[in-house]
PDB file of C-alpha atoms in Angstrom:
ATOM      1  CA  UNK A  22     -16.715  72.715  95.228  1.00 88.00           C
ATOM      2  CA  UNK A  23     -13.303  71.320  96.056  1.00 91.00           C
ATOM      3  CA  UNK A  24     -12.182  70.719  99.621  1.00 91.00           C
ATOM      4  CA  UNK A  25      -9.427  69.093 101.657  1.00 92.00           C
ATOM      5  CA  UNK A  26     -10.471  67.599 104.979  1.00 90.00           C
ATOM      6  CA  UNK A  27     -13.534  69.852 105.117  1.00 88.00           C
ATOM      7  CA  UNK A  28     -11.615  73.047 104.268  1.00 92.00           C
ATOM      8  CA  UNK A  29     -13.006  74.608 101.075  1.00 93.00           C
ATOM      9  CA  UNK A  30     -10.264  75.283  98.517  1.00 94.00           C
ATOM     10  CA  UNK A  31     -12.565  76.465  95.747  1.00 93.00           C
ATOM     11  CA  UNK A  32     -16.295  77.024  95.470  1.00 93.00           C
ATOM     12  CA  UNK A  33     -16.313  78.503  91.957  1.00 94.00           C
ATOM     13  CA  UNK A  34     -14.468  75.864  89.959  1.00 94.00           C
ATOM     14  CA  UNK A  35     -15.167  75.616  86.220  1.00 93.00           C
ATOM     15  CA  UNK A  36     -14.999  72.179  84.641  1.00 94.00           C
ATOM     16  CA  UNK A  37     -13.232  71.775  81.269  1.00 94.00           C
ATOM     17  CA  UNK A  38     -13.895  68.360  79.743  1.00 95.00           C
ATOM     18  CA  UNK A  39     -14.221  68.899  75.997  1.00 94.00           C
ATOM     19  CA  UNK A  40     -11.249  69.422  73.700  1.00 91.00           C
ATOM     20  CA  UNK A  41     -12.182  73.073  73.116  1.00 91.00           C
ATOM     21  CA  UNK A  42     -12.796  73.803  76.804  1.00 92.00           C
ATOM     22  CA  UNK A  43      -9.394  72.339  77.718  1.00 90.00           C
ATOM     23  CA  UNK A  44      -7.692  74.138  74.825  1.00 85.00           C
ATOM     24  CA  UNK A  45      -9.112  77.514  75.923  1.00 88.00           C
ATOM     25  CA  UNK A  46      -8.439  76.860  79.600  1.00 87.00           C
ATOM     26  CA  UNK A  47      -7.900  80.166  81.375  1.00 89.00           C
ATOM     27  CA  UNK A  48      -7.021  82.106  78.213  1.00 85.00           C
ATOM     28  CA  UNK A  49      -8.831  85.427  78.111  1.00 84.00           C
ATOM     29  CA  UNK A  50      -9.060  85.715  81.892  1.00 88.00           C
ATOM     30  CA  UNK A  51      -7.203  88.456  83.744  1.00 91.00           C
ATOM     31  CA  UNK A  52      -6.824  86.650  87.069  1.00 92.00           C
ATOM     32  CA  UNK A  53      -8.256  84.015  89.369  1.00 93.00           C
ATOM     33  CA  UNK A  54      -9.975  85.327  92.481  1.00 94.00           C
ATOM     34  CA  UNK A  55     -10.036  83.484  95.788  1.00 93.00           C
ATOM     35  CA  UNK A  56     -12.307  80.442  95.416  1.00 94.00           C
ATOM     36  CA  UNK A  57     -12.021  80.319  91.628  1.00 95.00           C
ATOM     37  CA  UNK A  58     -10.273  77.693  89.561  1.00 95.00           C
ATOM     38  CA  UNK A  59     -10.394  75.402  86.568  1.00 95.00           C
ATOM     39  CA  UNK A  60     -10.547  71.599  86.641  1.00 96.00           C
ATOM     40  CA  UNK A  61      -9.330  70.043  83.378  1.00 96.00           C
ATOM     41  CA  UNK A  62     -10.169  66.426  82.666  1.00 96.00           C
ATOM     42  CA  UNK A  63      -8.500  64.389  81.263  1.00 97.00           C
ATOM     43  CA  UNK A  64      -5.183  66.165  81.671  1.00 96.00           C
ATOM     44  CA  UNK A  65      -1.609  65.365  82.703  1.00 97.00           C
ATOM     45  CA  UNK A  66       0.290  68.482  81.575  1.00 96.00           C
ATOM     46  CA  UNK A  67      -0.528  72.188  81.213  1.00 95.00           C
ATOM     47  CA  UNK A  68       1.000  75.355  79.787  1.00 92.00           C
ATOM     48  CA  UNK A  69       0.618  79.024  80.618  1.00 93.00           C
ATOM     49  CA  UNK A  70       1.293  80.459  77.163  1.00 88.00           C
ATOM     50  CA  UNK A  71      -0.443  83.790  76.529  1.00 87.00           C
ATOM     51  CA  UNK A  72      -1.480  84.124  80.171  1.00 90.00           C
ATOM     52  CA  UNK A  73      -0.822  87.323  82.057  1.00 90.00           C
ATOM     53  CA  UNK A  74      -0.691  85.970  85.607  1.00 95.00           C
ATOM     54  CA  UNK A  75       0.767  83.225  87.782  1.00 96.00           C
ATOM     55  CA  UNK A  76      -1.147  80.132  88.908  1.00 97.00           C
ATOM     56  CA  UNK A  77      -0.713  77.097  91.142  1.00 98.00           C
ATOM     57  CA  UNK A  78      -1.355  73.748  89.469  1.00 98.00           C
ATOM     58  CA  UNK A  79      -2.474  70.577  91.254  1.00 98.00           C
ATOM     59  CA  UNK A  80      -2.247  67.240  89.415  1.00 98.00           C
ATOM     60  CA  UNK A  81      -4.730  64.600  90.578  1.00 98.00           C
ATOM     61  CA  UNK A  82      -5.191  60.929  89.786  1.00 98.00           C
ATOM     62  CA  UNK A  83      -8.586  59.314  89.140  1.00 96.00           C
ATOM     63  CA  UNK A  84      -9.128  58.971  92.915  1.00 97.00           C
ATOM     64  CA  UNK A  85      -8.553  62.728  93.515  1.00 97.00           C
ATOM     65  CA  UNK A  86      -5.165  62.052  95.147  1.00 98.00           C
ATOM     66  CA  UNK A  87      -2.498  64.699  94.532  1.00 98.00           C
ATOM     67  CA  UNK A  88       0.291  63.256  92.374  1.00 98.00           C
ATOM     68  CA  UNK A  89       2.062  66.510  91.515  1.00 98.00           C
ATOM     69  CA  UNK A  90       2.214  70.202  92.369  1.00 98.00           C
ATOM     70  CA  UNK A  91       3.532  73.177  90.438  1.00 98.00           C
ATOM     71  CA  UNK A  92       3.569  76.406  92.422  1.00 97.00           C
ATOM     72  CA  UNK A  93       3.668  79.922  90.987  1.00 97.00           C
ATOM     73  CA  UNK A  94       3.705  78.840  87.352  1.00 96.00           C
ATOM     74  CA  UNK A  95       4.496  82.013  85.420  1.00 95.00           C
ATOM     75  CA  UNK A  96       3.222  82.945  81.969  1.00 91.00           C
ATOM     76  CA  UNK A  97       4.900  81.130  79.086  1.00 91.00           C
ATOM     77  CA  UNK A  98       5.826  77.957  80.961  1.00 95.00           C
ATOM     78  CA  UNK A  99       5.049  74.284  80.376  1.00 95.00           C
ATOM     79  CA  UNK A 100       4.585  71.979  83.348  1.00 97.00           C
ATOM     80  CA  UNK A 101       6.236  68.592  83.636  1.00 97.00           C
ATOM     81  CA  UNK A 102       4.031  65.722  82.475  1.00 97.00           C
ATOM     82  CA  UNK A 103       2.645  63.746  85.392  1.00 97.00           C
ATOM     83  CA  UNK A 104       1.880  60.328  83.932  1.00 96.00           C
ATOM     84  CA  UNK A 105      -0.302  59.305  86.897  1.00 97.00           C
ATOM     85  CA  UNK A 106      -2.404  62.461  86.558  1.00 98.00           C
ATOM     86  CA  UNK A 107      -5.957  62.150  85.244  1.00 97.00           C
ATOM     87  CA  UNK A 108      -7.097  65.689  86.007  1.00 97.00           C
ATOM     88  CA  UNK A 109      -5.545  69.055  86.749  1.00 97.00           C
ATOM     89  CA  UNK A 110      -6.780  71.789  89.050  1.00 97.00           C
ATOM     90  CA  UNK A 111      -5.605  75.328  88.280  1.00 97.00           C
ATOM     91  CA  UNK A 112      -5.860  77.695  91.249  1.00 97.00           C
ATOM     92  CA  UNK A 113      -4.800  81.220  92.203  1.00 97.00           C
ATOM     93  CA  UNK A 114      -1.096  81.531  92.924  1.00 97.00           C
ATOM     94  CA  UNK A 115      -0.372  80.852  96.596  1.00 97.00           C
ATOM     95  CA  UNK A 116      -3.170  78.296  97.019  1.00 97.00           C
ATOM     96  CA  UNK A 117      -0.834  75.306  97.449  1.00 97.00           C
ATOM     97  CA  UNK A 118       0.869  76.976 100.388  1.00 97.00           C
ATOM     98  CA  UNK A 119      -2.308  78.520 101.831  1.00 96.00           C
ATOM     99  CA  UNK A 120      -4.142  75.182 101.977  1.00 96.00           C
ATOM    100  CA  UNK A 121      -1.031  73.155 102.796  1.00 97.00           C
ATOM    101  CA  UNK A 122      -1.524  70.896  99.766  1.00 97.00           C
ATOM    102  CA  UNK A 123       0.948  67.990  99.561  1.00 97.00           C
ATOM    103  CA  UNK A 124       1.520  64.972  97.345  1.00 98.00           C
ATOM    104  CA  UNK A 125      -0.597  62.108  98.590  1.00 97.00           C
ATOM    105  CA  UNK A 126      -3.398  64.349  99.924  1.00 97.00           C
ATOM    106  CA  UNK A 127      -6.922  63.536  98.764  1.00 97.00           C
ATOM    107  CA  UNK A 128      -9.260  66.281  97.590  1.00 97.00           C
ATOM    108  CA  UNK A 129     -13.029  66.085  97.775  1.00 94.00           C
ATOM    109  CA  UNK A 130     -14.749  67.146  94.562  1.00 92.00           C
ATOM    110  CA  UNK A 131     -18.462  67.889  94.895  1.00 85.00           C
ATOM    111  CA  UNK A 132     -20.561  68.693  91.860  1.00 75.00           C
ATOM    112  CA  UNK A 133     -23.656  70.863  91.892  1.00 67.00           C
ATOM    113  CA  UNK A 134     -26.215  71.323  89.155  1.00 55.00           C
TER     114      UNK A 134
END
């Protein structure tokens, strides 16, 4: 689960930590539903090649502080590289605005087994 100040941003977040998991990313998915997302670690830049939908991308440092935001990233794009980023959270398009995410905000990442 990922939250900001107690407000749940995603409760169905997949974790991609191996090379192959990060390489595949969201390829093969048709969309992200509310509450879904992908957390890639380590990661400082993403692309949306071969994707058929738009996503919001949140770049986080090792302390879960937002260091960059890319809203409504369309298919076929490459994000800027955020050198301070250690992990990237991919969310449904509109999530940045909906949850009022801003640079400097801290996200709470809770893992369940």
